[in-house]
PDB file of C-alpha atoms in Angstrom:
ATOM      1  CA  MET A  24     -19.963  13.670   8.549  1.00 85.00           C
ATOM      2  CA  SER A  25     -17.650  15.017   5.864  1.00 93.00           C
ATOM      3  CA  LYS A  26     -14.828  13.392   3.932  1.00 96.00           C
ATOM      4  CA  THR A  27     -11.284  14.628   4.436  1.00 96.00           C
ATOM      5  CA  ALA A  28      -8.441  14.151   1.972  1.00 97.00           C
ATOM      6  CA  ILE A  29      -5.112  13.036   3.395  1.00 97.00           C
ATOM      7  CA  SER A  30      -1.897  14.175   1.730  1.00 96.00           C
ATOM      8  CA  THR A  31       1.798  13.889   2.507  1.00 97.00           C
ATOM      9  CA  GLU A  32       5.027  14.737   0.722  1.00 97.00           C
ATOM     10  CA  ASN A  33       6.442  11.462   2.109  1.00 98.00           C
ATOM     11  CA  ALA A  34       4.493   9.370  -0.411  1.00 98.00           C
ATOM     12  CA  PRO A  35       4.204   9.725  -4.189  1.00 96.00           C
ATOM     13  CA  LYS A  36       1.785  12.330  -5.483  1.00 93.00           C
ATOM     14  CA  PRO A  37      -1.220  10.872  -7.320  1.00 92.00           C
ATOM     15  CA  VAL A  38      -0.968  11.036 -11.097  1.00 85.00           C
ATOM     16  CA  ALA A  39      -4.708  11.646 -11.532  1.00 90.00           C
ATOM     17  CA  ALA A  40      -7.582  13.281  -9.644  1.00 90.00           C
ATOM     18  CA  PHE A  41      -7.605  11.192  -6.470  1.00 94.00           C
ATOM     19  CA  SER A  42      -6.342  11.567  -2.923  1.00 96.00           C
ATOM     20  CA  GLN A  43      -3.545   9.573  -1.317  1.00 98.00           C
ATOM     21  CA  ALA A  44      -6.185   8.660   1.275  1.00 98.00           C
ATOM     22  CA  VAL A  45      -9.652   9.750   2.346  1.00 98.00           C
ATOM     23  CA  ARG A  46     -11.082   9.691   5.870  1.00 97.00           C
ATOM     24  CA  LYS A  47     -14.750   9.731   6.799  1.00 97.00           C
ATOM     25  CA  GLY A  48     -15.285   9.345  10.523  1.00 96.00           C
ATOM     26  CA  ASN A  49     -13.035   6.540  11.654  1.00 96.00           C
ATOM     27  CA  ILE A  50     -12.820   4.918   8.192  1.00 97.00           C
ATOM     28  CA  LEU A  51      -9.597   5.557   6.280  1.00 97.00           C
ATOM     29  CA  GLN A  52      -9.066   4.356   2.708  1.00 98.00           C
ATOM     30  CA  VAL A  53      -5.501   4.548   1.402  1.00 98.00           C
ATOM     31  CA  ALA A  54      -5.318   4.669  -2.386  1.00 97.00           C
ATOM     32  CA  GLY A  55      -3.264   2.101  -4.235  1.00 96.00           C
ATOM     33  CA  GLN A  56       0.426   2.725  -3.628  1.00 97.00           C
ATOM     34  CA  VAL A  57       3.316   1.517  -5.756  1.00 97.00           C
ATOM     35  CA  ALA A  58       7.110   1.525  -5.441  1.00 98.00           C
ATOM     36  CA  PHE A  59       7.741   5.104  -6.532  1.00 97.00           C
ATOM     37  CA  ASP A  60      10.280   7.132  -4.586  1.00 98.00           C
ATOM     38  CA  PRO A  61       8.280  10.164  -3.396  1.00 97.00           C
ATOM     39  CA  ALA A  62      11.230  12.528  -3.959  1.00 96.00           C
ATOM     40  CA  THR A  63      12.222  11.443  -7.461  1.00 96.00           C
ATOM     41  CA  GLY A  64       9.227   9.593  -8.873  1.00 94.00           C
ATOM     42  CA  ALA A  65      11.518   6.732  -9.907  1.00 96.00           C
ATOM     43  CA  ILE A  66      10.632   3.093  -9.329  1.00 97.00           C
ATOM     44  CA  VAL A  67      12.512   1.667  -6.335  1.00 98.00           C
ATOM     45  CA  GLY A  68      13.617  -1.930  -6.795  1.00 97.00           C
ATOM     46  CA  GLU A  69      13.680  -4.472  -9.563  1.00 97.00           C
ATOM     47  CA  THR A  70      12.262  -7.406  -7.601  1.00 98.00           C
ATOM     48  CA  VAL A  71       8.805  -7.820  -6.151  1.00 98.00           C
ATOM     49  CA  ALA A  72      10.321  -7.968  -2.635  1.00 97.00           C
ATOM     50  CA  GLU A  73      12.174  -4.659  -3.106  1.00 98.00           C
ATOM     51  CA  GLN A  74       9.107  -3.006  -4.609  1.00 98.00           C
ATOM     52  CA  THR A  75       6.917  -4.347  -1.796  1.00 98.00           C
ATOM     53  CA  GLU A  76       9.230  -2.763   0.777  1.00 98.00           C
ATOM     54  CA  GLN A  77       9.014   0.653  -0.921  1.00 98.00           C
ATOM     55  CA  THR A  78       5.274   0.312  -1.364  1.00 98.00           C
ATOM     56  CA  PHE A  79       4.905  -0.336   2.367  1.00 98.00           C
ATOM     57  CA  LYS A  80       7.038   2.752   3.129  1.00 98.00           C
ATOM     58  CA  ASN A  81       4.626   4.789   1.025  1.00 98.00           C
ATOM     59  CA  ILE A  82       1.568   3.241   2.700  1.00 98.00           C
ATOM     60  CA  GLU A  83       3.004   3.852   6.151  1.00 97.00           C
ATOM     61  CA  ALA A  84       3.726   7.506   5.255  1.00 98.00           C
ATOM     62  CA  VAL A  85       0.104   8.049   4.202  1.00 98.00           C
ATOM     63  CA  LEU A  86      -1.230   6.252   7.282  1.00 98.00           C
ATOM     64  CA  GLU A  87       1.043   8.349   9.510  1.00 97.00           C
ATOM     65  CA  ALA A  88      -0.167  11.557   7.856  1.00 97.00           C
ATOM     66  CA  ALA A  89      -3.692  10.464   8.805  1.00 97.00           C
ATOM     67  CA  GLY A  90      -2.678   9.750  12.406  1.00 96.00           C
ATOM     68  CA  SER A  91      -2.893   6.013  11.797  1.00 96.00           C
ATOM     69  CA  SER A  92      -0.637   2.993  11.274  1.00 95.00           C
ATOM     70  CA  LEU A  93      -0.667  -0.534   9.892  1.00 95.00           C
ATOM     71  CA  ALA A  94      -2.066  -1.633  13.264  1.00 95.00           C
ATOM     72  CA  ASP A  95      -5.374  -0.048  12.148  1.00 96.00           C
ATOM     73  CA  ALA A  96      -5.457  -1.923   8.815  1.00 96.00           C
ATOM     74  CA  MET A  97      -8.557  -4.073   8.375  1.00 97.00           C
ATOM     75  CA  MET A  98      -8.202  -4.961   4.695  1.00 97.00           C
ATOM     76  CA  VAL A  99      -5.237  -5.065   2.323  1.00 97.00           C
ATOM     77  CA  ARG A 100      -5.689  -5.515  -1.418  1.00 97.00           C
ATOM     78  CA  VAL A 101      -2.611  -6.594  -3.325  1.00 98.00           C
ATOM     79  CA  TYR A 102      -2.228  -6.411  -7.090  1.00 97.00           C
ATOM     80  CA  LEU A 103       0.607  -8.471  -8.581  1.00 98.00           C
ATOM     81  CA  THR A 104       1.596  -8.617 -12.237  1.00 97.00           C
ATOM     82  CA  ASP A 105       2.682 -12.253 -12.184  1.00 96.00           C
ATOM     83  CA  VAL A 106       1.425 -15.286 -10.252  1.00 96.00           C
ATOM     84  CA  ASP A 107       5.055 -16.450  -9.997  1.00 96.00           C
ATOM     85  CA  HIS A 108       5.777 -13.451  -7.751  1.00 97.00           C
ATOM     86  CA  PHE A 109       3.367 -14.616  -5.048  1.00 96.00           C
ATOM     87  CA  GLY A 110       5.948 -16.495  -2.934  1.00 97.00           C
ATOM     88  CA  ALA A 111       8.518 -13.674  -2.893  1.00 97.00           C
ATOM     89  CA  PHE A 112       5.788 -11.098  -2.293  1.00 97.00           C
ATOM     90  CA  ASN A 113       4.296 -13.119   0.553  1.00 96.00           C
ATOM     91  CA  GLU A 114       7.699 -13.476   2.226  1.00 96.00           C
ATOM     92  CA  ALA A 115       8.269  -9.703   2.115  1.00 97.00           C
ATOM     93  CA  TYR A 116       4.675  -8.979   3.176  1.00 97.00           C
ATOM     94  CA  ASN A 117       4.928 -11.271   6.206  1.00 96.00           C
ATOM     95  CA  LYS A 118       8.027  -9.357   7.393  1.00 95.00           C
ATOM     96  CA  LEU A 119       6.361  -5.966   6.916  1.00 95.00           C
ATOM     97  CA  ILE A 120       2.729  -6.360   7.988  1.00 94.00           C
ATOM     98  CA  GLY A 121       3.357  -6.267  11.727  1.00 87.00           C
ATOM     99  CA  GLU A 122       1.818  -8.019  14.688  1.00 87.00           C
ATOM    100  CA  ALA A 123      -1.318 -10.177  14.599  1.00 88.00           C
ATOM    101  CA  PRO A 124      -4.201 -10.007  14.266  1.00 92.00           C
ATOM    102  CA  HIS A 125      -3.367  -9.401  10.629  1.00 94.00           C
ATOM    103  CA  PRO A 126      -5.738  -7.613   8.277  1.00 96.00           C
ATOM    104  CA  ALA A 127      -7.835  -9.550   5.803  1.00 96.00           C
ATOM    105  CA  ARG A 128      -6.118  -9.702   2.414  1.00 96.00           C
ATOM    106  CA  THR A 129      -7.042 -10.217  -1.198  1.00 95.00           C
ATOM    107  CA  THR A 130      -4.442 -10.810  -3.914  1.00 95.00           C
ATOM    108  CA  VAL A 131      -5.263 -10.402  -7.602  1.00 94.00           C
ATOM    109  CA  TYR A 132      -3.177 -10.485 -10.759  1.00 95.00           C
ATOM    110  CA  VAL A 133      -3.325  -7.469 -13.052  1.00 94.00           C
ATOM    111  CA  GLY A 134      -1.362  -5.424 -15.532  1.00 94.00           C
ATOM    112  CA  LEU A 135       0.498  -2.417 -14.122  1.00 94.00           C
ATOM    113  CA  PRO A 136       2.550   0.288 -15.859  1.00 92.00           C
ATOM    114  CA  ALA A 137       5.934  -0.841 -17.158  1.00 92.00           C
ATOM    115  CA  GLY A 138       8.427  -1.749 -14.454  1.00 94.00           C
ATOM    116  CA  LEU A 139       5.886  -1.956 -11.627  1.00 96.00           C
ATOM    117  CA  LEU A 140       5.348  -5.401 -10.092  1.00 97.00           C
ATOM    118  CA  VAL A 141       3.024  -4.668  -7.145  1.00 97.00           C
ATOM    119  CA  GLU A 142       0.337  -2.217  -6.029  1.00 97.00           C
ATOM    120  CA  ILE A 143      -1.312  -2.250  -2.604  1.00 96.00           C
ATOM    121  CA  ASP A 144      -4.267  -0.375  -1.116  1.00 97.00           C
ATOM    122  CA  VAL A 145      -5.388  -0.421   2.522  1.00 97.00           C
ATOM    123  CA  LEU A 146      -8.642   0.086   4.382  1.00 97.00           C
ATOM    124  CA  ALA A 147      -8.089   1.119   8.004  1.00 97.00           C
ATOM    125  CA  VAL A 148     -10.457   1.792  10.885  1.00 96.00           C
ATOM    126  CA  THR A 149      -9.137   4.149  13.547  1.00 91.00           C
ATOM    127  CA  ASP A 150     -10.236   4.662  17.134  1.00 84.00           C
TER     128      ASP A 150
END
């Protein structure tokens, strides 16, 4: 079984040598997405809620390019720059994640490039 790279113009292009997502069989790993506008490369939003919304748009674009959706998400890893952003992030996330059963989730606090407040990657299993 071979690996297949997934790519779409509807999500930001990677800045290094990695794919937007990789599929092997029915396993789909979406690389960490941030709040970049895919057309301009500019950060969308100044708040964690605004950036979370754009990040989800980017994730959904990659999933769609792979013939998948958030309904296939099994695991979501969230990287926040500030523990004080957790409440606002969680509120936005709960509006965006979709119907239950919800994927498992891990949230960690990290440093991200200037201006970015959130990064999210997704592991999906498709039928």
